[in-house]
Amino acid sequence: MKRLILSAALLPLMACATVQADPALESRAVHAAVNPILADGVDYTTDPAPIVADGKFYVLTGRDMAEDGVNDFIMPEWQMLATGDPKSGEWTHYPHFIRPENVFTWATPARAYAAQIVQGPDKRYYFYAPVMQEGSTNKDGFAIGVGVSDSPLGPWVDAHPAGPVVSQSYPVANDIQNIDPTVLVDDDGRVFLYWGTFGRLKGVELERDMVTFKGQPVDVKSLTGFFEAPWIFKRKGTYYMAYAGNKAGPESECTEAVYYACIAYGTASSPLGPWTYRGVMLEPVSSTTSHPGIVEFKGKWYIAYHNADAVGGGHFRRSVAVDEVLWDDSVSPARIKTVVQTRNLPPPVPARNIAAAARVTASNAPVPVQYWLRALNDGKVRMAPLPPDMWATWTPDNPKQQWAQYNWDQPVVLNGARIQFWGDQPAGSGVGVAPPKAWHLEYWTGSAWSAIAAEYPTADGFNSVSFAPVTTKCLRAVFDASTDGKTFAAVAAQEWEALTPEATVVTPVKGMASKECS
Ligand code: FUB
């Protein structure tokens, strides 16, 4: 994608009459026919916060800059996207919108986490930003600062130069990580701030100065599975709180693996609650974190969120997508329909690996929620996997043998397999997770399991196995745990491929394996 750097002299021409962009702001035109908006892997955009101003749809985003294999939020600055129509695909991208140290003299550079811009009762724009407080003596140094500007495009000045408006020690002590602010300016001009993460959500009314607490914060405990990323908005007199939820388990309506998040929501008839949980509106995305921003624009509702779908994307290289939000107004309060994620995935190519067409189960099902059984056949091997990027069997007391199993709806012909193990301990360990001492495959004959004769390596990287073709509905990989002669290590695998003699195009199936073949 060609990068067009517009000169500062052109910028005023692009701006609407009432929006005076910061003349120093670099911008470029982007055509994004599909999600994610910036998909080429040059600029990763995160934690979207849309705002409608001067007839435009803006999305404030963070920037992920983690190197491949680094599992950390390396986020030095915020970016901005703007369009006259989110469905047009025509965007203006401001790649270097704000850095923490540009607005807040008391903030350290980096950790430019999820922020939001809202228009205050005085019609000025307020930028709520979690940043690290320089020299903080709090246990957790995150704090929320507020910038103010006459335009959603800045320039910004600190609205509270004395320091953060929220920290673990200001204005009232708290013990949460003070990030992910979301603000609602109600129709009557009252202002409400919510924020929080790691299962803790706080809310408070602010004075009309947008920075001063009015009363004591409330703790919200009624939003099922709340993890982080709250987003408050109002529609037809009802208050809605969307959030990243991580109530996990094989039967959970939210997420199978705890690191992943659904976007759930609740409603309330007043801005400080009480909140009633209403369900899931966005299924887990391809990144572990999920983060909603929801606004109405020209009569339609949109959600901006991020995922790992861009070129080179990952859990720490996320990219913003926008999709429409539809409502069920037949009930009161109106419910949000499950968002259809429009994803631009590469077309499937013929391959010998048909694991994606199988349902999967394992000896340790239900698998502990930090792992993810379906990572086995998701087609992804990562340099530095997180626990949900693999199936694993760790317990404090590991058994001597474990297995994983694929079930196909129809009989398939197989003549090979590949498996990539993961370990934090060397072969021969009796603790932690280690490559198995040995493993083998078995196929279901229709009435019994039959071992498949082959060479079964246990090296780093993919271990390939070839064997005489078998026809079956079920394939099982049986692992003899690594042992030091006293105890047994756990087994973990990032990916297990089941290979057919000829390449075919596979349609992935959802759902876990049935009891068939046992
Ligand atoms: O981007 C850093 C963190 O990841 C945000 O604060 C969370 O909401 C999650 O998206």
Coordinates of C-alpha atoms and ligand atoms in Angstrom, one line a residue, residues 46-47 64 73 75 113-114 179-180 228-229 289-291 306 318, ligand 1:
T46 CA -5.2 -1.3 18.7
D47 CA -7.8 -0.5 21.4
D64 CA 1.4 -2.2 18.7
F73 CA 2.2 -4.5 24.8
M75 CA 2.8 0.8 22.6
Y113 CA -2.9 1.9 26.3
A114 CA -6.6 2.2 25.5
I179 CA -6.4 1.8 32.7
D180 CA -9.1 1.5 30.0
E228 CA -11.4 -5.2 30.9
A229 CA -12.1 -2.7 28.1
T289 CA -7.5 -9.4 23.8
S290 CA -10.6 -7.9 22.4
H291 CA -11.6 -4.3 22.8
H306 CA -9.2 -5.2 17.1
R318 CA -3.4 -6.1 16.7
Ligands
FUB1 O1 -3.6 -2.5 24.6 C1 -3.3 -2.8 26.0 C2 -4.5 -3.5 26.7 O2 -4.9 -4.6 25.9 C3 -5.7 -2.6 26.8 O3 -5.6 -1.7 27.8 C4 -6.7 -3.7 27.0 O4 -8.0 -3.2 26.9 C5 -6.4 -4.7 26.0 O5 -6.9 -4.4 24.8

